[in-house]
Amino acid sequence: MAKNNSGAESTRTAGSYGEDLASKELQRLGYTVICRNYTCRDGEIDIIASKGEYLFFAEVKMRKQGTGDNAAEAVDKIKAQRIRTACRSFMNEYRDNPLIANLVPNAMIIEVYTGKETKIHILACPGLLSES
């Protein structure tokens, strides 16, 4: 029997591919990837990585090149709230781990554009973790 390739399954597969590319790029740039796909009751973080004194909570957005879509614009207020919730949950869960608790939380959006050539943009988003 043929497998049903639903839109949700296809989106998950594409998302995983984008997260794989983003993780490899972070490692190439000297980050240590601590966790992928951290989930809590009300939120999710695609990649958690550290570099220096910082702990980065990364949201990965993948788009095809040439569509005119800005991947970072997909992080709306609702998504930002879910990221903040997951960040707080992670920091609370690992508050007794000095390797994590002593790091300064920060956020980034990683845009992955696919097409003839894959392009990855890492955008610092320090305000993403604060309520506004």
mmCIF file of C-alpha atoms in Angstrom:
data_model
loop_
_atom_site.group_PDB
_atom_site.id
_atom_site.type_symbol
_atom_site.label_atom_id
_atom_site.label_comp_id
_atom_site.label_asym_id
_atom_site.label_seq_id
_atom_site.Cartn_x
_atom_site.Cartn_y
_atom_site.Cartn_z
ATOM 1 C CA MET A 1 0.000 0.000 0.000
ATOM 2 C CA ALA A 2 1.357 3.441 -0.881
ATOM 3 C CA LYS A 3 2.322 5.749 1.939
ATOM 4 C CA ASN A 4 0.228 8.900 2.310
ATOM 5 C CA ASN A 5 2.585 11.864 2.173
ATOM 6 C CA SER A 6 0.416 14.479 3.875
ATOM 7 C CA GLY A 7 1.280 18.165 3.924
ATOM 8 C CA ALA A 8 2.062 18.019 7.653
ATOM 9 C CA GLU A 9 4.501 15.141 7.133
ATOM 10 C CA SER A 10 6.147 16.971 4.246
ATOM 11 C CA THR A 11 6.478 20.136 6.365
ATOM 12 C CA ARG A 12 8.077 18.130 9.208
ATOM 13 C CA THR A 13 10.546 16.554 6.784
ATOM 14 C CA ALA A 14 11.448 19.934 5.288
ATOM 15 C CA GLY A 15 11.719 21.431 8.775
ATOM 16 C CA SER A 16 14.070 18.663 9.889
ATOM 17 C CA TYR A 17 16.199 19.209 6.796
ATOM 18 C CA GLY A 18 16.395 22.937 7.521
ATOM 19 C CA GLU A 19 17.298 22.259 11.155
ATOM 20 C CA ASP A 20 20.015 19.826 10.040
ATOM 21 C CA LEU A 21 21.538 22.497 7.786
ATOM 22 C CA ALA A 22 21.260 25.148 10.509
ATOM 23 C CA SER A 23 22.872 22.869 13.126
ATOM 24 C CA LYS A 24 25.790 22.106 10.831
ATOM 25 C CA GLU A 25 26.269 25.815 10.111
ATOM 26 C CA LEU A 26 26.251 26.674 13.818
ATOM 27 C CA GLN A 27 28.848 23.963 14.494
ATOM 28 C CA ARG A 28 30.969 25.227 11.597
ATOM 29 C CA LEU A 29 30.879 28.673 13.213
ATOM 30 C CA GLY A 30 32.044 27.330 16.584
ATOM 31 C CA TYR A 31 28.741 26.893 18.413
ATOM 32 C CA THR A 32 28.050 23.797 20.488
ATOM 33 C CA VAL A 33 24.615 22.370 19.741
ATOM 34 C CA ILE A 34 23.181 21.283 23.089
ATOM 35 C CA CYS A 35 19.696 20.229 22.103
ATOM 36 C CA ARG A 36 17.352 20.023 19.134
ATOM 37 C CA ASN A 37 13.574 20.155 19.194
ATOM 38 C CA TYR A 38 13.190 20.904 22.890
ATOM 39 C CA THR A 39 9.493 20.854 23.724
ATOM 40 C CA CYS A 40 7.458 21.773 26.740
ATOM 41 C CA ARG A 41 3.718 21.987 27.257
ATOM 42 C CA ASP A 42 3.287 25.377 25.612
ATOM 43 C CA GLY A 43 6.288 25.817 23.343
ATOM 44 C CA GLU A 44 9.187 24.431 21.342
ATOM 45 C CA ILE A 45 12.733 25.451 20.447
ATOM 46 C CA ASP A 46 14.296 24.144 17.234
ATOM 47 C CA ILE A 47 17.956 24.372 18.342
ATOM 48 C CA ILE A 48 19.624 25.283 21.622
ATOM 49 C CA ALA A 49 23.320 26.062 21.253
ATOM 50 C CA SER A 50 26.065 27.718 23.240
ATOM 51 C CA LYS A 51 29.039 29.854 22.339
ATOM 52 C CA GLY A 52 31.183 31.691 24.834
ATOM 53 C CA GLU A 53 29.054 32.948 27.700
ATOM 54 C CA TYR A 54 25.792 32.761 25.731
ATOM 55 C CA LEU A 55 23.033 30.186 25.392
ATOM 56 C CA PHE A 56 21.147 30.657 22.133
ATOM 57 C CA PHE A 57 17.575 29.617 21.525
ATOM 58 C CA ALA A 58 17.180 29.335 17.765
ATOM 59 C CA GLU A 59 14.082 29.250 15.630
ATOM 60 C CA VAL A 60 14.765 27.832 12.160
ATOM 61 C CA LYS A 61 12.682 28.953 9.196
ATOM 62 C CA MET A 62 13.220 27.481 5.742
ATOM 63 C CA ARG A 63 12.033 28.948 2.463
ATOM 64 C CA LYS A 64 12.717 28.464 -1.235
ATOM 65 C CA GLN A 65 14.866 31.143 -2.818
ATOM 66 C CA GLY A 66 13.183 33.476 -5.233
ATOM 67 C CA THR A 67 9.731 33.376 -3.631
ATOM 68 C CA GLY A 68 10.115 36.799 -2.048
ATOM 69 C CA ASP A 69 9.237 35.342 1.344
ATOM 70 C CA ASN A 70 11.195 36.622 4.331
ATOM 71 C CA ALA A 71 11.608 33.602 6.587
ATOM 72 C CA ALA A 72 12.113 35.635 9.774
ATOM 73 C CA GLU A 73 8.732 37.329 9.296
ATOM 74 C CA ALA A 74 7.104 33.965 10.021
ATOM 75 C CA VAL A 75 7.980 34.473 13.698
ATOM 76 C CA ASP A 76 4.880 36.347 14.792
ATOM 77 C CA LYS A 77 3.795 37.382 18.315
ATOM 78 C CA ILE A 78 2.240 33.990 19.051
ATOM 79 C CA LYS A 79 5.367 32.097 17.929
ATOM 80 C CA ALA A 80 7.578 34.505 19.901
ATOM 81 C CA GLN A 81 5.497 33.830 23.041
ATOM 82 C CA ARG A 82 5.892 30.072 22.547
ATOM 83 C CA ILE A 83 9.651 30.511 22.179
ATOM 84 C CA ARG A 84 9.793 32.571 25.408
ATOM 85 C CA THR A 85 7.733 29.948 27.235
ATOM 86 C CA ALA A 86 9.994 27.132 26.060
ATOM 87 C CA CYS A 87 13.100 29.163 26.939
ATOM 88 C CA ARG A 88 11.834 29.721 30.500
ATOM 89 C CA SER A 89 10.951 26.039 30.784
ATOM 90 C CA PHE A 90 14.409 24.952 29.597
ATOM 91 C CA MET A 91 16.215 27.375 31.923
ATOM 92 C CA ASN A 92 14.072 26.229 34.850
ATOM 93 C CA GLU A 93 14.601 22.551 34.028
ATOM 94 C CA TYR A 94 18.397 22.985 33.895
ATOM 95 C CA ARG A 95 18.779 25.681 36.597
ATOM 96 C CA ASP A 96 20.952 23.338 38.697
ATOM 97 C CA ASN A 97 23.305 22.551 35.808
ATOM 98 C CA PRO A 98 26.170 25.079 36.083
ATOM 99 C CA LEU A 99 27.147 24.507 32.443
ATOM 100 C CA ILE A 100 23.795 25.946 31.409
ATOM 101 C CA ALA A 101 22.590 28.059 34.352
ATOM 102 C CA ASN A 102 25.598 30.388 34.147
ATOM 103 C CA LEU A 103 25.084 31.186 30.461
ATOM 104 C CA VAL A 104 23.288 34.331 29.299
ATOM 105 C CA PRO A 105 20.134 33.460 27.321
ATOM 106 C CA ASN A 106 19.796 34.982 23.878
ATOM 107 C CA ALA A 107 17.710 34.276 20.794
ATOM 108 C CA MET A 108 18.302 33.953 17.093
ATOM 109 C CA ILE A 109 16.341 33.210 13.994
ATOM 110 C CA ILE A 110 18.099 31.107 11.401
ATOM 111 C CA GLU A 111 16.830 31.571 7.872
ATOM 112 C CA VAL A 112 17.575 28.704 5.511
ATOM 113 C CA TYR A 113 16.946 29.463 1.841
ATOM 114 C CA THR A 114 17.093 26.536 -0.562
ATOM 115 C CA GLY A 115 17.337 26.521 -4.329
ATOM 116 C CA LYS A 116 20.275 26.355 -6.715
ATOM 117 C CA GLU A 117 22.460 27.321 -3.782
ATOM 118 C CA THR A 118 21.612 26.997 -0.087
ATOM 119 C CA LYS A 119 21.978 30.212 1.883
ATOM 120 C CA ILE A 120 21.838 30.447 5.664
ATOM 121 C CA HIS A 121 21.370 33.718 7.527
ATOM 122 C CA ILE A 122 21.722 33.884 11.311
ATOM 123 C CA LEU A 123 19.857 36.827 12.793
ATOM 124 C CA ALA A 124 20.467 37.899 16.383
ATOM 125 C CA CYS A 125 17.156 38.622 18.115
ATOM 126 C CA PRO A 126 17.949 39.699 21.694
ATOM 127 C CA GLY A 127 14.502 41.254 22.136
ATOM 128 C CA LEU A 128 12.715 38.024 21.237
ATOM 129 C CA LEU A 129 13.082 36.677 24.780
ATOM 130 C CA SER A 130 11.660 39.757 26.477
ATOM 131 C CA GLU A 131 7.967 40.484 26.897
ATOM 132 C CA SER A 132 6.826 43.444 24.831
#
